[in-house]
Tab-separated table of C-alpha atoms in Angstrom:
chain	number	residue	atom	x	y	z
A	63	MET	CA	128.499	215.287	-20.465
A	64	ASN	CA	126.752	216.486	-23.588
A	65	GLU	CA	125.644	219.626	-21.754
A	66	ARG	CA	129.276	220.541	-21.284
A	67	GLN	CA	130.241	219.810	-24.895
A	68	PRO	CA	127.440	221.365	-26.921
A	69	VAL	CA	129.305	221.226	-30.216
A	70	ARG	CA	130.285	217.668	-31.234
A	71	ARG	CA	131.522	217.772	-34.807
A	72	PRO	CA	132.442	214.515	-36.518
A	73	GLY	CA	136.159	214.821	-37.115
A	74	GLY	CA	136.408	217.448	-34.395
A	75	ARG	CA	138.401	217.327	-31.171
A	76	SER	CA	135.866	215.161	-29.353
A	77	SER	CA	135.894	212.544	-32.072
A	78	ARG	CA	139.712	212.592	-32.153
A	79	VAL	CA	139.876	212.060	-28.379
A	80	GLY	CA	137.350	209.238	-28.677
A	81	ALA	CA	139.445	207.480	-31.319
A	82	GLN	CA	142.668	207.935	-29.313
A	83	VAL	CA	141.070	206.559	-26.150
A	84	HIS	CA	139.548	203.582	-28.005
A	85	GLN	CA	142.918	202.787	-29.552
A	86	ALA	CA	144.665	203.060	-26.170
A	87	VAL	CA	142.154	200.610	-24.663
A	88	THR	CA	142.571	198.176	-27.561
A	89	ASP	CA	146.370	198.333	-27.212
A	90	LEU	CA	146.273	197.780	-23.447
A	91	ILE	CA	143.805	194.897	-23.779
A	92	GLY	CA	146.173	193.276	-26.264
A	93	GLU	CA	149.302	193.876	-24.187
A	94	ARG	CA	148.110	193.317	-20.633
A	95	GLY	CA	144.669	191.746	-20.837
A	96	TYR	CA	141.430	192.651	-19.119
A	97	GLY	CA	141.749	193.719	-15.489
A	98	ASN	CA	145.400	194.728	-15.695
A	99	PHE	CA	145.183	198.449	-16.413
A	100	THR	CA	143.521	201.555	-15.005
A	101	VAL	CA	141.866	204.706	-16.343
A	102	GLY	CA	145.180	206.441	-15.579
A	103	ASP	CA	147.043	204.006	-17.851
A	104	ILE	CA	144.557	204.614	-20.654
A	105	ALA	CA	144.759	208.385	-20.273
A	106	ALA	CA	148.565	208.323	-20.335
A	107	ARG	CA	148.605	206.119	-23.445
A	108	ALA	CA	146.003	208.256	-25.237
A	109	GLY	CA	147.644	211.539	-24.225
A	110	VAL	CA	144.491	212.916	-22.560
A	111	ALA	CA	143.611	213.844	-18.981
A	112	ASP	CA	142.009	211.216	-16.691
A	113	SER	CA	139.170	213.684	-16.149
A	114	SER	CA	138.306	213.678	-19.884
A	115	ILE	CA	137.739	209.930	-19.667
A	116	TYR	CA	135.655	210.088	-16.499
A	117	ARG	CA	133.587	212.974	-17.906
A	118	ARG	CA	132.804	211.140	-21.117
A	119	TRP	CA	132.436	207.491	-20.029
A	120	GLY	CA	131.864	207.680	-16.262
A	121	THR	CA	133.608	204.413	-15.365
A	122	LEU	CA	136.304	202.115	-16.705
A	123	GLU	CA	133.698	199.385	-17.234
A	124	SER	CA	131.485	201.533	-19.422
A	125	LEU	CA	134.465	202.680	-21.465
A	126	LEU	CA	135.472	199.034	-21.979
A	127	ALA	CA	131.909	198.100	-22.924
A	128	ASP	CA	131.840	200.997	-25.411
A	129	VAL	CA	135.059	199.749	-27.027
A	130	ALA	CA	133.816	196.145	-27.249
A	131	LEU	CA	130.434	197.252	-28.630
A	132	THR	CA	131.953	199.532	-31.231
A	133	ARG	CA	134.420	196.908	-32.379
A	134	LEU	CA	132.137	193.886	-32.500
A	135	ASN	CA	129.094	195.652	-33.998
A	136	ALA	CA	128.496	197.350	-37.263
A	137	ARG	CA	132.081	197.743	-38.353
A	138	SER	CA	130.925	197.028	-41.860
A	139	PRO	CA	127.422	197.637	-43.239
A	140	MET	CA	125.220	194.518	-43.172
A	141	PRO	CA	125.400	192.841	-46.590
A	142	ASP	CA	122.441	192.882	-49.000
A	143	THR	CA	123.378	190.526	-51.828
A	144	GLY	CA	119.883	189.475	-52.905
A	145	THR	CA	119.962	185.963	-51.400
A	146	LEU	CA	120.079	184.792	-47.811
A	147	ALA	CA	122.962	182.411	-48.526
A	148	GLY	CA	124.958	185.272	-50.026
A	149	ASP	CA	124.124	187.617	-47.146
A	150	LEU	CA	125.050	185.062	-44.489
A	151	ARG	CA	128.290	184.067	-46.189
A	152	THR	CA	129.346	187.701	-46.549
A	153	TYR	CA	128.286	188.534	-42.997
A	154	ALA	CA	130.070	185.501	-41.517
A	155	ALA	CA	133.232	186.363	-43.459
A	156	GLN	CA	133.087	189.966	-42.115
A	157	VAL	CA	132.723	188.743	-38.532
A	158	ALA	CA	135.563	186.245	-39.034
A	159	ARG	CA	137.810	189.003	-40.389
A	160	GLU	CA	136.996	191.246	-37.443
A	161	ILE	CA	137.543	188.654	-34.689
A	162	THR	CA	140.741	187.248	-36.202
A	163	GLY	CA	142.198	190.667	-37.152
A	164	PRO	CA	145.056	192.376	-35.274
A	165	ASP	CA	143.118	193.172	-32.056
A	166	GLY	CA	140.191	190.835	-32.758
A	167	PRO	CA	140.870	188.033	-30.269
A	168	ALA	CA	141.702	190.560	-27.523
A	169	VAL	CA	138.451	192.459	-28.108
A	170	LEU	CA	136.448	189.226	-28.137
A	171	HIS	CA	138.087	188.200	-24.842
A	172	LEU	CA	137.173	191.643	-23.481
A	173	ALA	CA	133.513	191.225	-24.444
A	174	VAL	CA	133.379	187.825	-22.721
A	175	ALA	CA	135.220	189.082	-19.631
A	176	LEU	CA	132.783	192.012	-19.309
A	177	SER	CA	129.812	189.645	-19.455
A	178	GLY	CA	131.283	187.659	-16.565
A	179	ASN	CA	131.762	190.746	-14.474
A	180	GLY	CA	128.553	191.251	-12.506
A	181	PRO	CA	125.331	193.039	-13.487
A	182	GLN	CA	126.994	196.034	-15.177
A	183	GLY	CA	129.076	193.751	-17.369
A	184	LEU	CA	126.075	191.578	-18.186
A	185	ARG	CA	124.147	194.680	-19.237
A	186	ALA	CA	126.971	195.614	-21.611
A	187	GLY	CA	126.867	192.079	-22.998
A	188	ASP	CA	123.101	192.352	-23.419
A	189	GLU	CA	123.460	195.566	-25.400
A	190	LEU	CA	126.105	194.026	-27.601
A	191	ARG	CA	123.941	190.986	-28.250
A	192	ALA	CA	120.763	193.027	-28.769
A	193	GLU	CA	122.421	195.236	-31.365
A	194	ARG	CA	123.860	192.248	-33.233
A	195	MET	CA	120.496	190.428	-33.113
A	196	ARG	CA	118.690	193.514	-34.480
A	197	GLN	CA	121.080	193.687	-37.435
A	198	LEU	CA	120.666	189.988	-38.119
A	199	GLN	CA	116.902	190.120	-37.765
A	200	SER	CA	116.597	192.763	-40.471
A	201	MET	CA	118.659	190.559	-42.817
A	202	LEU	CA	116.481	187.529	-42.060
A	203	ASP	CA	113.277	189.578	-42.438
A	204	ARG	CA	114.396	190.716	-45.888
A	205	ALA	CA	114.928	187.066	-46.865
A	206	ARG	CA	111.449	186.126	-45.617
A	207	ASP	CA	109.963	189.075	-47.533
A	208	ARG	CA	111.544	187.640	-50.682
A	209	GLY	CA	109.865	184.309	-49.893
A	210	GLU	CA	113.007	182.545	-48.717
A	211	ASP	CA	113.018	180.089	-45.827
A	212	ALA	CA	115.071	181.752	-43.063
A	213	PRO	CA	116.334	180.472	-39.690
A	214	ASP	CA	115.833	182.721	-36.668
A	215	ALA	CA	118.545	185.059	-35.378
A	216	LEU	CA	119.369	182.771	-32.444
A	217	GLY	CA	120.022	179.955	-34.920
A	218	VAL	CA	122.606	182.182	-36.610
A	219	LEU	CA	124.121	182.936	-33.206
A	220	ASP	CA	124.247	179.246	-32.216
A	221	HIS	CA	125.510	177.754	-35.476
A	222	ILE	CA	127.520	180.472	-37.235
A	223	LEU	CA	128.694	183.000	-34.631
A	224	ALA	CA	129.187	180.692	-31.609
A	225	PRO	CA	131.502	178.201	-33.385
A	226	MET	CA	133.629	181.064	-34.757
A	227	TYR	CA	133.736	182.822	-31.365
A	228	ILE	CA	134.707	179.626	-29.497
A	229	ARG	CA	137.415	178.719	-31.996
A	230	VAL	CA	138.949	182.197	-31.698
A	231	LEU	CA	138.570	182.325	-27.906
A	232	PHE	CA	140.375	178.991	-27.555
A	233	GLY	CA	143.010	179.901	-30.142
A	234	MET	CA	141.983	177.053	-32.480
A	235	GLY	CA	143.611	177.970	-35.770
A	236	PRO	CA	142.348	180.167	-38.616
A	237	LEU	CA	138.745	180.462	-39.796
A	238	THR	CA	139.115	179.468	-43.445
A	239	PRO	CA	136.599	180.527	-46.125
A	240	ASP	CA	135.675	176.826	-46.578
A	241	TYR	CA	134.996	176.455	-42.892
A	242	ILE	CA	132.830	179.606	-42.807
A	243	ASP	CA	130.832	178.626	-45.898
A	244	ALA	CA	130.265	175.150	-44.426
A	245	LEU	CA	128.778	176.712	-41.276
A	246	VAL	CA	126.351	178.729	-43.411
A	247	ASP	CA	125.436	175.799	-45.665
A	248	ARG	CA	124.793	173.525	-42.718
A	249	LEU	CA	122.468	176.082	-41.098
A	250	LEU	CA	120.508	176.661	-44.314
B	156	MET	CA	157.051	167.604	-6.870
B	157	ASN	CA	156.260	163.921	-7.018
B	158	GLU	CA	159.785	163.125	-5.805
B	159	ARG	CA	159.085	165.013	-2.616
B	160	GLN	CA	155.711	163.423	-1.989
B	161	PRO	CA	156.316	159.763	-2.717
B	162	VAL	CA	153.116	158.518	-1.094
B	163	ARG	CA	149.953	160.043	-2.568
B	164	ARG	CA	146.987	158.138	-1.218
B	165	PRO	CA	143.541	159.013	-2.537
B	166	GLY	CA	141.748	160.407	0.478
B	167	GLY	CA	145.080	161.175	2.163
B	168	ARG	CA	146.460	164.558	3.209
B	169	SER	CA	147.645	165.465	-0.284
B	170	SER	CA	144.250	164.815	-1.785
B	171	ARG	CA	142.566	166.829	0.996
B	172	VAL	CA	144.901	169.792	0.387
B	173	GLY	CA	144.214	169.509	-3.356
B	174	ALA	CA	140.466	169.626	-2.799
B	175	GLN	CA	140.743	172.572	-0.381
B	176	VAL	CA	142.912	174.548	-2.783
B	177	HIS	CA	140.618	173.803	-5.752
B	178	GLN	CA	137.604	174.916	-3.724
B	179	ALA	CA	139.389	178.105	-2.629
B	180	VAL	CA	140.198	178.925	-6.276
B	181	THR	CA	136.602	178.253	-7.363
B	182	ASP	CA	135.290	180.498	-4.576
B	183	LEU	CA	137.702	183.328	-5.396
B	184	ILE	CA	136.931	183.088	-9.133
B	185	GLY	CA	133.224	183.398	-8.321
B	186	GLU	CA	133.679	186.278	-5.879
B	187	ARG	CA	136.421	188.370	-7.465
B	188	GLY	CA	136.894	187.073	-11.000
B	189	TYR	CA	140.041	186.094	-12.861
B	190	GLY	CA	143.062	188.307	-12.251
B	191	ASN	CA	141.867	189.677	-8.923
B	192	PHE	CA	143.532	187.338	-6.433
B	193	THR	CA	146.974	185.960	-5.617
B	194	VAL	CA	148.494	182.667	-4.491
B	195	GLY	CA	148.559	184.210	-0.992
B	196	ASP	CA	144.775	184.780	-1.114
B	197	ILE	CA	144.210	181.168	-2.197
B	198	ALA	CA	146.504	179.802	0.520
B	199	ALA	CA	144.756	181.860	3.211
B	200	ARG	CA	141.313	180.741	2.028
B	201	ALA	CA	142.359	177.083	1.817
B	202	GLY	CA	144.185	177.158	5.155
B	203	VAL	CA	147.489	175.980	3.683
B	204	ALA	CA	150.938	177.554	3.331
B	205	ASP	CA	151.799	179.503	0.161
B	206	SER	CA	154.774	177.171	-0.226
B	207	SER	CA	152.500	174.107	-0.482
B	208	ILE	CA	150.819	175.676	-3.501
B	209	TYR	CA	154.065	176.682	-5.199
B	210	ARG	CA	155.555	173.222	-4.543
B	211	ARG	CA	152.592	171.410	-6.049
B	212	TRP	CA	151.520	173.661	-8.927
B	213	GLY	CA	154.547	175.880	-9.608
B	214	THR	CA	152.608	178.989	-10.701
B	215	LEU	CA	149.216	180.589	-10.213
B	216	GLU	CA	148.463	180.070	-13.912
B	217	SER	CA	149.057	176.336	-13.811
B	218	LEU	CA	146.947	176.001	-10.670
B	219	LEU	CA	144.124	177.888	-12.416
B	220	ALA	CA	144.483	175.709	-15.510
B	221	ASP	CA	144.358	172.587	-13.315
B	222	VAL	CA	141.122	173.806	-11.707
B	223	ALA	CA	139.509	174.646	-15.056
B	224	LEU	CA	140.596	171.318	-16.574
B	225	THR	CA	139.347	169.279	-13.646
B	226	ARG	CA	136.019	171.062	-13.586
B	227	LEU	CA	135.256	171.144	-17.290
B	228	ASN	CA	136.472	167.621	-18.105
B	229	ALA	CA	135.325	164.250	-17.015
B	230	ARG	CA	133.242	165.270	-14.041
B	231	SER	CA	130.908	162.472	-15.019
B	232	PRO	CA	131.861	159.303	-16.922
B	233	MET	CA	131.159	159.563	-20.656
B	234	PRO	CA	127.754	158.035	-21.370
B	235	ASP	CA	127.385	154.699	-23.190
B	236	THR	CA	123.669	154.304	-23.903
B	237	GLY	CA	123.898	152.108	-26.994
B	238	THR	CA	122.990	154.791	-29.545
B	239	LEU	CA	124.845	157.911	-30.641
B	240	ALA	CA	121.746	160.076	-30.196
B	241	GLY	CA	121.383	158.810	-26.635
B	242	ASP	CA	125.070	159.305	-25.870
B	243	LEU	CA	125.151	162.852	-27.265
B	244	ARG	CA	121.947	163.905	-25.504
B	245	THR	CA	123.227	162.575	-22.181
B	246	TYR	CA	126.665	164.095	-22.713
B	247	ALA	CA	125.255	167.503	-23.719
B	248	ALA	CA	122.953	167.487	-20.689
B	249	GLN	CA	125.942	166.707	-18.414
B	250	VAL	CA	127.955	169.567	-19.887
B	251	ALA	CA	124.972	171.912	-19.567
B	252	ARG	CA	124.523	170.945	-15.921
B	253	GLU	CA	128.203	171.548	-15.226
B	254	ILE	CA	128.485	174.960	-16.921
B	255	THR	CA	125.224	176.294	-15.486
B	256	GLY	CA	125.794	174.870	-11.974
B	257	PRO	CA	126.790	176.953	-8.920
B	258	ASP	CA	130.358	177.778	-10.072
B	259	GLY	CA	129.879	176.755	-13.707
B	260	PRO	CA	129.816	180.150	-15.427
B	261	ALA	CA	132.777	181.373	-13.344
B	262	VAL	CA	134.842	178.304	-14.261
B	263	LEU	CA	133.931	178.667	-17.945
B	264	HIS	CA	134.975	182.338	-17.832
B	265	LEU	CA	138.232	181.213	-16.205
B	266	ALA	CA	138.937	178.722	-19.001
B	267	VAL	CA	138.349	181.411	-21.630
B	268	ALA	CA	140.409	183.998	-19.759
B	269	LEU	CA	143.331	181.547	-19.465
B	270	SER	CA	143.247	180.910	-23.214
B	271	GLY	CA	143.539	184.655	-23.825
B	272	ASN	CA	146.501	184.967	-21.547
B	273	GLY	CA	149.591	184.340	-23.666
B	274	PRO	CA	151.313	181.078	-24.605
B	275	GLN	CA	151.035	179.448	-21.168
B	276	GLY	CA	147.300	180.083	-21.050
B	277	LEU	CA	146.847	178.861	-24.614
B	278	ARG	CA	148.672	175.663	-23.702
B	279	ALA	CA	146.266	175.125	-20.813
B	280	GLY	CA	143.374	175.713	-23.222
B	281	ASP	CA	144.894	173.225	-25.665
B	282	GLU	CA	145.098	170.555	-22.964
B	283	LEU	CA	141.528	171.195	-21.953
B	284	ARG	CA	140.344	170.924	-25.538
B	285	ALA	CA	142.515	167.888	-26.308
B	286	GLU	CA	141.161	165.983	-23.312
B	287	ARG	CA	137.558	166.828	-24.209
B	288	MET	CA	138.135	165.887	-27.863
B	289	ARG	CA	139.672	162.514	-26.835
B	290	GLN	CA	136.620	161.691	-24.728
B	291	LEU	CA	134.285	162.652	-27.541
B	292	GLN	CA	136.273	160.763	-30.128
B	293	SER	CA	135.953	157.490	-28.240
B	294	MET	CA	132.171	157.994	-28.079
B	295	LEU	CA	132.006	158.699	-31.828
B	296	ASP	CA	134.285	155.732	-32.616
B	297	ARG	CA	131.972	153.418	-30.678
B	298	ALA	CA	129.047	154.697	-32.767
B	299	ARG	CA	130.940	154.059	-36.010
B	300	ASP	CA	131.875	150.565	-34.792
B	301	ARG	CA	128.142	149.901	-34.365
B	302	GLY	CA	127.629	151.027	-37.968
B	303	GLU	CA	126.099	154.402	-37.109
B	304	ASP	CA	126.794	157.548	-39.103
B	305	ALA	CA	128.747	159.857	-36.772
B	306	PRO	CA	129.882	163.485	-37.112
B	307	ASP	CA	133.480	164.299	-36.181
B	308	ALA	CA	134.478	165.641	-32.772
B	309	LEU	CA	134.925	169.198	-34.095
B	310	GLY	CA	131.315	169.090	-35.358
B	311	VAL	CA	130.210	168.318	-31.804
B	312	LEU	CA	132.347	171.208	-30.545
B	313	ASP	CA	130.967	173.636	-33.151
B	314	HIS	CA	127.281	172.733	-32.967
B	315	ILE	CA	126.640	171.371	-29.469
B	316	LEU	CA	129.343	172.693	-27.130
B	317	ALA	CA	129.999	176.129	-28.701
B	318	PRO	CA	126.345	177.290	-28.626
B	319	MET	CA	125.997	176.214	-24.987
B	320	TYR	CA	129.314	177.837	-24.024
B	321	ILE	CA	128.458	181.131	-25.751
B	322	ARG	CA	124.984	181.290	-24.220
B	323	VAL	CA	126.430	180.749	-20.736
B	324	LEU	CA	129.351	183.150	-21.295
B	325	PHE	CA	126.955	185.900	-22.384
B	326	GLY	CA	124.443	185.115	-19.611
B	327	MET	CA	121.697	184.217	-22.113
B	328	GLY	CA	119.150	182.380	-20.001
B	329	PRO	CA	118.910	178.694	-19.058
B	330	LEU	CA	119.838	175.767	-21.286
B	331	THR	CA	116.545	173.847	-21.352
B	332	PRO	CA	116.346	170.105	-22.125
B	333	ASP	CA	114.401	170.957	-25.313
B	334	TYR	CA	117.115	173.358	-26.436
B	335	ILE	CA	119.865	170.787	-25.769
B	336	ASP	CA	118.033	167.966	-27.559
B	337	ALA	CA	117.412	170.250	-30.540
B	338	LEU	CA	121.162	170.948	-30.814
B	339	VAL	CA	121.846	167.190	-30.905
B	340	ASP	CA	119.041	166.428	-33.374
B	341	ARG	CA	120.168	169.178	-35.723
B	342	LEU	CA	123.744	167.882	-35.728
B	343	LEU	CA	122.667	164.290	-36.376
C-alpha cells in the first residue's frame, strides 16, 4: 500500500489513522475479547472506512499482530544503567508496567491467542519474540563487554518474563517491585 | 443436576456421556479454537442432546472450564520418589508431556483464554490454579517433613511451570528432558 500513499509524514493523516485503528482494536479486545469483533467493528469504532484497514493491513489477523507487536515491544527505550542488575530491574519493571496497565492484560491475551491461531498467528508470535530477544541480547552483550557474567536471553524469558506473563494471564494479583527484583536477583 | 441423576456409576451412561462431551470439546478447540463453536456444535459432535449439556454443565463456559481443569490437573498421580529433586523432575516431565501432547497446546490456550474472559473465566482459572497449588504443596510438605529444603509452590509455578507454559503457548520448540531437568536444578 506504500505505492498508493507515497507521502507518509509522522503526525500526518496516515499516522493519525494508524493510532485511531490501534486504539479501536485495543478497546475492542478489552471489551469483547479476541475473536468477537470484525474489521467492520474496528472501522466503525475508529471512524475510518473498512477499505482503509484492508488496504493498510490486509487481514484482521495481521492488524491484530501489529497491535500486539507494537504494544509489547519497544514501548520504552531499553535501559542502559551501567550494570546488568540495574538494566534487568529497570527492564522488568517496564514490562510489568506495560502488561498490568489499563489494556495490558487484554493485549497479552491477544498475543497468546494469536500464537495459538495456526501458522499465521505463530509467525506473528515469532516476530514478537524475535524482536524482544534482539533487544534483550543487545543488553546482555553490553554486560558481557563490560566483563559481567550474563545469562542468555532465553534465561531472561524463562525466569523473568514467563513468570510475570503467567501471573498476569491467570489474573494472579499485582507484580510488586519486591517480586520483580526477586526474579532478577534469582536469575543473576 | 445431581438430584436428577441420583445414580452415577463410573463406567455408566453418565460417565460415557461426560467422556464423549469432553472429547468433542477438545476436538473443537483443536480445530476451531476458543470462541468459535457453540453448545449445539459440541452436542452434535458428541452425539448427545443440547439439553444434556445444559443440564449437566449449565453454561458453555463452565463446560470449557471443566475440560481445561480435568486435562491440566491430576492426569497422572503426583510422584512420590523419596527425594524432592526426583519428585519435581518427574512432575515437570508429566506436565511437559501433557501440554505438548496431541491436544495439549490447544487445552493450554483454552485455559488462558478462559482466564481472560471476565469474572467467570477468572474463577475457573483460580480453581485450576488452586487445585494445582494444592497438589504441589503436598509434595513440598512431604519434602520438608523429610528434612529437605523446599521452595514454595509459587516458586515452582514461576520457575518450572511458567517457562514451560510460555514456551508452549508461543510455539517455541519442544521441551527436552535436559531443559526440564535444568529448570528443576536451577530452582533447587
